[in-house]
Coordinates of C-alpha atoms in Angstrom, one line a residue:
M178 CA 15.8 15.4 27.6
T179 CA 16.6 14.7 24.0
P180 CA 14.1 13.2 22.1
P181 CA 14.3 9.2 20.2
P182 CA 14.8 9.8 16.6
A183 CA 11.9 9.5 15.3
E184 CA 12.8 7.3 13.0
T185 CA 15.0 3.9 14.1
L186 CA 17.0 0.8 12.0
N187 CA 17.5 -2.3 12.4
S188 CA 21.7 -2.1 12.9
N189 CA 21.8 -5.7 12.8
P190 CA 22.9 -6.6 9.1
N191 CA 22.0 -10.3 9.9
E192 CA 18.7 -9.8 10.8
T193 CA 15.6 -8.4 9.5
W194 CA 15.7 -4.5 9.1
T195 CA 12.5 -2.7 11.0
L196 CA 11.1 0.8 10.8
V197 CA 9.9 1.5 14.7
T198 CA 8.3 5.1 13.6
R199 CA 7.4 6.6 17.6
R200 CA 3.9 7.8 17.5
R201 CA 2.8 9.5 20.7
G202 CA 5.3 8.1 22.9
K203 CA 4.6 4.6 21.3
P204 CA 6.8 3.0 19.4
I205 CA 4.8 0.6 15.8
T206 CA 6.9 -1.5 14.3
N207 CA 6.1 -3.8 11.7
P208 CA 2.5 -5.3 12.6
A209 CA 1.2 -8.6 13.8
Y210 CA -1.7 -8.3 11.0
R211 CA 1.5 -8.4 7.9
S212 CA 2.1 -11.1 6.6
K213 CA 5.9 -11.5 5.2
T214 CA 9.0 -9.8 5.9
L215 CA 12.1 -9.2 4.2
T216 CA 13.7 -11.8 5.2
Q217 CA 11.5 -14.5 3.8
S218 CA 11.9 -12.4 0.0
S219 CA 12.2 -15.4 -1.2
E220 CA 9.2 -16.1 -0.9
F221 CA 7.9 -13.0 -3.0
Q222 CA 9.4 -15.1 -6.4
T223 CA 7.4 -17.7 -8.3
P224 CA 3.4 -17.8 -8.6
S225 CA 1.5 -20.1 -8.0
S226 CA -1.8 -21.1 -7.2
W227 CA -3.0 -20.8 -3.7
T228 CA -6.5 -21.5 -1.6
P229 CA -6.9 -20.1 2.5
M230 CA -5.0 -22.0 5.0
D231 CA -8.4 -21.6 7.1
S232 CA -10.7 -23.4 4.4
S233 CA -13.7 -23.7 7.3
S234 CA -16.9 -21.4 6.2
D235 CA -18.9 -20.5 9.0
P236 CA -22.4 -19.0 8.8
E237 CA -21.7 -16.5 12.1
R238 CA -17.7 -15.6 11.7
E239 CA -19.0 -14.6 8.3
S240 CA -22.0 -13.0 9.6
K241 CA -19.9 -11.0 12.1
L242 CA -17.3 -10.2 10.3
L243 CA -19.2 -8.6 7.6
R244 CA -20.9 -6.1 10.3
H245 CA -17.1 -5.3 11.7
M246 CA -16.7 -4.0 8.0
Q247 CA -19.8 -2.4 7.3
S248 CA -18.9 -0.4 10.8
A249 CA -15.4 -0.2 9.6
I250 CA -16.3 2.3 6.6
R251 CA -18.9 4.1 8.4
Q252 CA -16.5 5.0 11.0
L253 CA -14.4 6.1 8.0
D254 CA -16.7 7.5 5.5
N255 CA -17.5 10.7 9.1
S256 CA -13.6 10.8 9.5
R257 CA -12.0 13.5 9.0
F258 CA -9.0 11.6 7.8
V259 CA -11.1 10.3 5.0
S260 CA -12.3 14.1 4.1
R261 CA -8.7 15.1 4.5
F262 CA -8.0 11.9 1.8
L263 CA -11.0 13.2 -0.3
S264 CA -9.8 16.6 -0.7
R265 CA -6.0 15.4 -1.9
L266 CA -7.0 12.9 -4.5
R267 CA -9.5 15.9 -6.4
D268 CA -6.1 17.9 -6.1
P269 CA -5.4 18.9 -9.8
K270 CA -2.5 17.6 -9.5
I271 CA -4.0 13.6 -8.3
Q272 CA -6.4 14.0 -11.8
E273 CA -3.9 15.2 -14.3
G274 CA -1.9 11.8 -13.2
F275 CA -4.9 9.8 -13.5
N276 CA -6.2 12.0 -16.7
K277 CA -2.5 11.1 -18.9
L278 CA -3.2 7.7 -16.3
L279 CA -6.7 7.4 -19.2
A280 CA -5.7 8.7 -22.4
S281 CA -5.7 5.5 -24.1
C282 CA -8.4 3.8 -21.7
S283 CA -11.9 5.4 -19.6
Q284 CA -11.8 3.2 -17.0
I285 CA -9.0 2.5 -14.3
Q286 CA -9.5 -1.1 -12.6
I287 CA -7.5 -1.1 -8.8
V288 CA -5.6 -4.3 -7.5
A289 CA -5.3 -5.0 -3.6
Y290 CA -2.0 -6.6 -2.4
G291 CA -1.0 -7.6 0.9
I292 CA -4.5 -6.2 3.2
G293 CA -4.4 -8.3 5.9
S294 CA -6.1 -9.9 8.1
I295 CA -9.6 -8.2 8.4
E296 CA -11.0 -10.5 10.5
S297 CA -8.4 -10.6 13.5
Y298 CA -7.5 -6.8 13.2
K299 CA -9.2 -3.5 12.8
V300 CA -6.4 -2.0 10.5
P301 CA -6.9 -3.8 8.3
R302 CA -10.1 -3.7 8.0
L303 CA -10.3 -0.1 7.6
Q304 CA -7.5 0.2 5.1
L305 CA -9.8 -2.2 3.1
A306 CA -12.5 0.2 3.5
L307 CA -10.4 3.3 2.6
A308 CA -10.1 0.4 -0.8
L309 CA -13.9 0.7 -1.4
L310 CA -14.3 4.4 -0.3
L311 CA -12.3 5.1 -3.1
K312 CA -13.3 2.3 -5.9
K313 CA -17.0 4.7 -5.1
E314 CA -15.5 8.0 -5.8
L315 CA -13.9 7.3 -8.5
G316 CA -17.5 6.0 -9.9
V317 CA -18.3 5.7 -13.9
R318 CA -14.0 5.4 -14.2
A319 CA -13.5 2.7 -11.4
A320 CA -13.4 -0.8 -14.4
G321 CA -15.1 -4.0 -12.7
P322 CA -14.8 -4.8 -9.3
I323 CA -11.7 -4.5 -6.9
E324 CA -9.0 -8.0 -7.4
V325 CA -8.0 -8.5 -3.4
F326 CA -4.2 -11.1 -2.6
D327 CA -2.8 -11.4 0.9
P328 CA -2.4 -14.9 2.0
V329 CA -2.6 -14.8 4.9
L330 CA -6.8 -14.6 4.4
S331 CA -9.1 -17.2 5.9
A332 CA -12.6 -18.7 3.9
V333 CA -14.3 -16.5 6.3
E334 CA -12.8 -13.4 5.0
C335 CA -12.6 -14.4 1.6
A336 CA -16.6 -15.1 1.4
V337 CA -16.8 -11.5 3.2
L338 CA -15.1 -9.9 0.5
E339 CA -16.9 -11.3 -1.8
A340 CA -20.2 -10.1 -0.6
L341 CA -18.6 -6.7 -0.6
G342 CA -18.6 -6.7 -3.9
C343 CA -14.9 -7.5 -4.5
R344 CA -13.2 -10.3 -6.8
L345 CA -10.4 -12.7 -4.7
I346 CA -6.8 -12.7 -7.0
V347 CA -6.7 -17.1 -6.6
V348 CA -3.3 -16.9 -7.5
D349 CA 0.2 -16.0 -5.0
E350 CA 1.1 -13.4 -8.0
C351 CA 4.3 -12.1 -5.7
G352 CA 2.8 -8.7 -7.2
R353 CA 4.6 -9.8 -11.1
R354 CA 1.3 -8.4 -12.5
E355 CA 1.7 -7.2 -16.2
T356 CA -0.3 -3.5 -16.7
A357 CA -2.3 -5.0 -19.6
V358 CA -4.4 -1.7 -18.1
P359 CA -5.0 1.4 -16.7
T360 CA -4.4 -0.5 -13.1
I361 CA -4.2 1.1 -9.7
F362 CA -2.3 -1.1 -7.3
Y363 CA -3.5 -0.1 -3.7
M364 CA -0.7 -1.2 -1.3
P365 CA -0.5 -0.2 2.7
H366 CA 1.8 -1.0 4.0
C367 CA 3.5 -3.4 2.1
E368 CA 6.7 -4.9 2.4
A369 CA 9.9 -3.4 -0.5
A370 CA 10.2 -6.8 -1.9
L371 CA 6.4 -7.0 -2.5
Y372 CA 6.9 -3.1 -4.7
D373 CA 10.2 -4.2 -5.6
N374 CA 8.3 -7.2 -8.1
L375 CA 5.2 -4.9 -8.7
L376 CA 8.2 -3.0 -10.7
D377 CA 10.3 -5.5 -12.0
A378 CA 7.2 -7.4 -13.5
N379 CA 6.5 -4.0 -14.8
W380 CA 9.6 -2.2 -16.1
K381 CA 8.8 -0.8 -19.4
P382 CA 7.9 2.4 -19.1
V383 CA 5.1 1.4 -21.6
M384 CA 3.9 -0.5 -18.3
L385 CA 4.9 1.5 -16.0
R386 CA 2.5 4.7 -17.4
K387 CA -0.3 2.3 -17.3
M388 CA -0.3 2.3 -13.6
V389 CA -0.4 3.9 -9.8
V390 CA 0.4 3.2 -7.0
L391 CA -1.1 3.6 -4.0
G392 CA 1.2 3.1 -1.4
N393 CA 4.3 3.9 1.2
S394 CA 6.5 6.4 0.2
F395 CA 9.5 5.5 -2.5
G396 CA 10.7 8.8 -0.8
V397 CA 10.9 7.4 2.5
Y398 CA 11.8 4.0 1.5
E399 CA 14.7 5.5 -0.2
R400 CA 16.3 7.8 3.6
Y401 CA 15.1 4.4 5.3
V402 CA 17.5 2.7 2.9
S403 CA 20.4 5.6 2.8
E404 CA 19.7 5.6 6.8
M405 CA 20.7 1.7 6.5
R406 CA 23.4 1.6 4.6
G407 CA 24.8 4.7 7.5
V408 CA 24.4 2.6 9.4
C409 CA 25.7 -1.1 8.3
G410 CA 28.2 0.0 5.4
S411 CA 25.9 -2.0 2.7
V412 CA 22.2 -3.1 2.3
S413 CA 21.8 -6.2 1.4
L414 CA 19.8 -6.9 -2.0
E415 CA 15.7 -7.8 0.6
V416 CA 16.6 -4.6 2.2
D417 CA 18.0 -2.8 -1.3
G418 CA 15.8 -2.7 -4.2
R419 CA 17.3 -1.7 -7.1
H420 CA 14.1 -1.2 -9.5
L421 CA 12.8 0.1 -6.8
L422 CA 15.4 2.7 -6.1
G423 CA 15.9 3.0 -9.0
I424 CA 12.9 4.7 -10.7
R425 CA 12.6 7.3 -7.7
R426 CA 13.9 9.9 -10.3
Y427 CA 10.8 9.1 -13.3
V428 CA 8.8 9.0 -9.9
R429 CA 6.2 12.6 -9.1
E430 CA 4.7 11.3 -5.2
V431 CA 2.1 13.5 -3.6
E432 CA 1.4 12.8 -0.5
M433 CA -2.0 11.0 0.8
E434 CA -3.5 13.1 2.4
E435 CA -3.6 17.3 3.0
R436 CA -1.6 17.7 5.9
D437 CA -3.8 19.3 9.1
S438 CA -1.8 21.8 11.2
D439 CA -3.7 21.4 14.2
R440 CA -3.7 17.9 14.0
G441 CA -0.7 17.5 16.8
I442 CA -3.0 19.7 18.9
K443 CA -6.5 17.8 17.8
E444 CA -5.4 14.2 17.9
D445 CA -7.9 11.4 20.0
E446 CA -8.2 7.7 19.4
E447 CA -9.3 7.8 16.1
E448 CA -6.6 10.1 14.5
A449 CA -4.5 7.5 16.5
V450 CA -6.0 3.5 14.7
F451 CA -5.6 5.8 11.7
Y452 CA -2.2 7.3 11.9
E453 CA -1.0 3.4 12.4
A454 CA -3.4 2.6 9.3
F455 CA -2.3 5.1 6.3
H456 CA 0.9 6.6 7.6
D457 CA 3.9 7.3 5.4
M458 CA 1.1 6.8 2.3
S459 CA 2.0 8.6 -0.6
W460 CA 0.0 8.1 -4.7
H461 CA 3.2 7.3 -7.7
F462 CA 2.9 8.0 -10.9
F463 CA 5.4 7.2 -13.1
E464 CA 6.7 9.3 -15.8
L465 CA 8.5 9.0 -18.0
D466 CA 9.9 9.2 -21.6
D467 CA 9.8 5.2 -23.6
D468 CA 12.9 6.0 -24.3
A469 CA 14.5 5.9 -21.2
D470 CA 17.1 3.1 -20.0
M471 CA 15.8 1.1 -18.0
E472 CA 18.2 -1.4 -18.4
F473 CA 20.6 0.9 -16.3
L474 CA 18.2 2.1 -14.2
C475 CA 18.3 -1.1 -11.9
K476 CA 22.1 -1.1 -11.7

């Protein structure tokens, strides 16, 4: 029997397009812990003040969640996945990108968008744990606390994030933060519109060179859009992401983790949850000269 394709795109142009990745016979679709979909792209446009929808404090829930986070950090820290992640992070190709980023400044800020509900789901806890591990690995090169935002966060989750040394962003920036200082934008499995807003807000070579994106592979997004065009004949702006696609030629993309040739043999339930949390993620370094025609790129 012919196996199903690795990725499938929704072929109805009037509906949001959904990636389905086959993993050990099970489809992985847009997960419940994600707060936005592409059909809600208008929500990504204008920054606004924000407070948690669930604003009630609960010391018992906070204590329980903090224990769950500490458990996730330990699990990640002792995993084969994190060994592969750190090996790639220490690779000269990645370090070269950081050295260029820090040429004019000795420290780098970490901003995390779209983590999801760390109280309700294990995958967001692992994703946050990786951001904390990244900051630890950067050491003195990391500037200040990790700044975190997701509109689904509750007051309980905000309290735990602060207990872990993070700083809450109190404005829904819609991804439109301008990079005044070198910044790693950590955006695990965010929607294309959020990446596109980030690029749009920094659509100048001097600003793009100050940022690194650790998130979904831009190359994979480009392939999805190409497949969508083949199915539907056209792609709406909500799906297309003109900045995301326009910048591709100036992005040096490196997969987040080293490939393990034995992964298919050695897979277990722990590896499966790490796959769900981190699959198709890459480092993105922006390498373009000051005279790049930015207007042409996003047409």
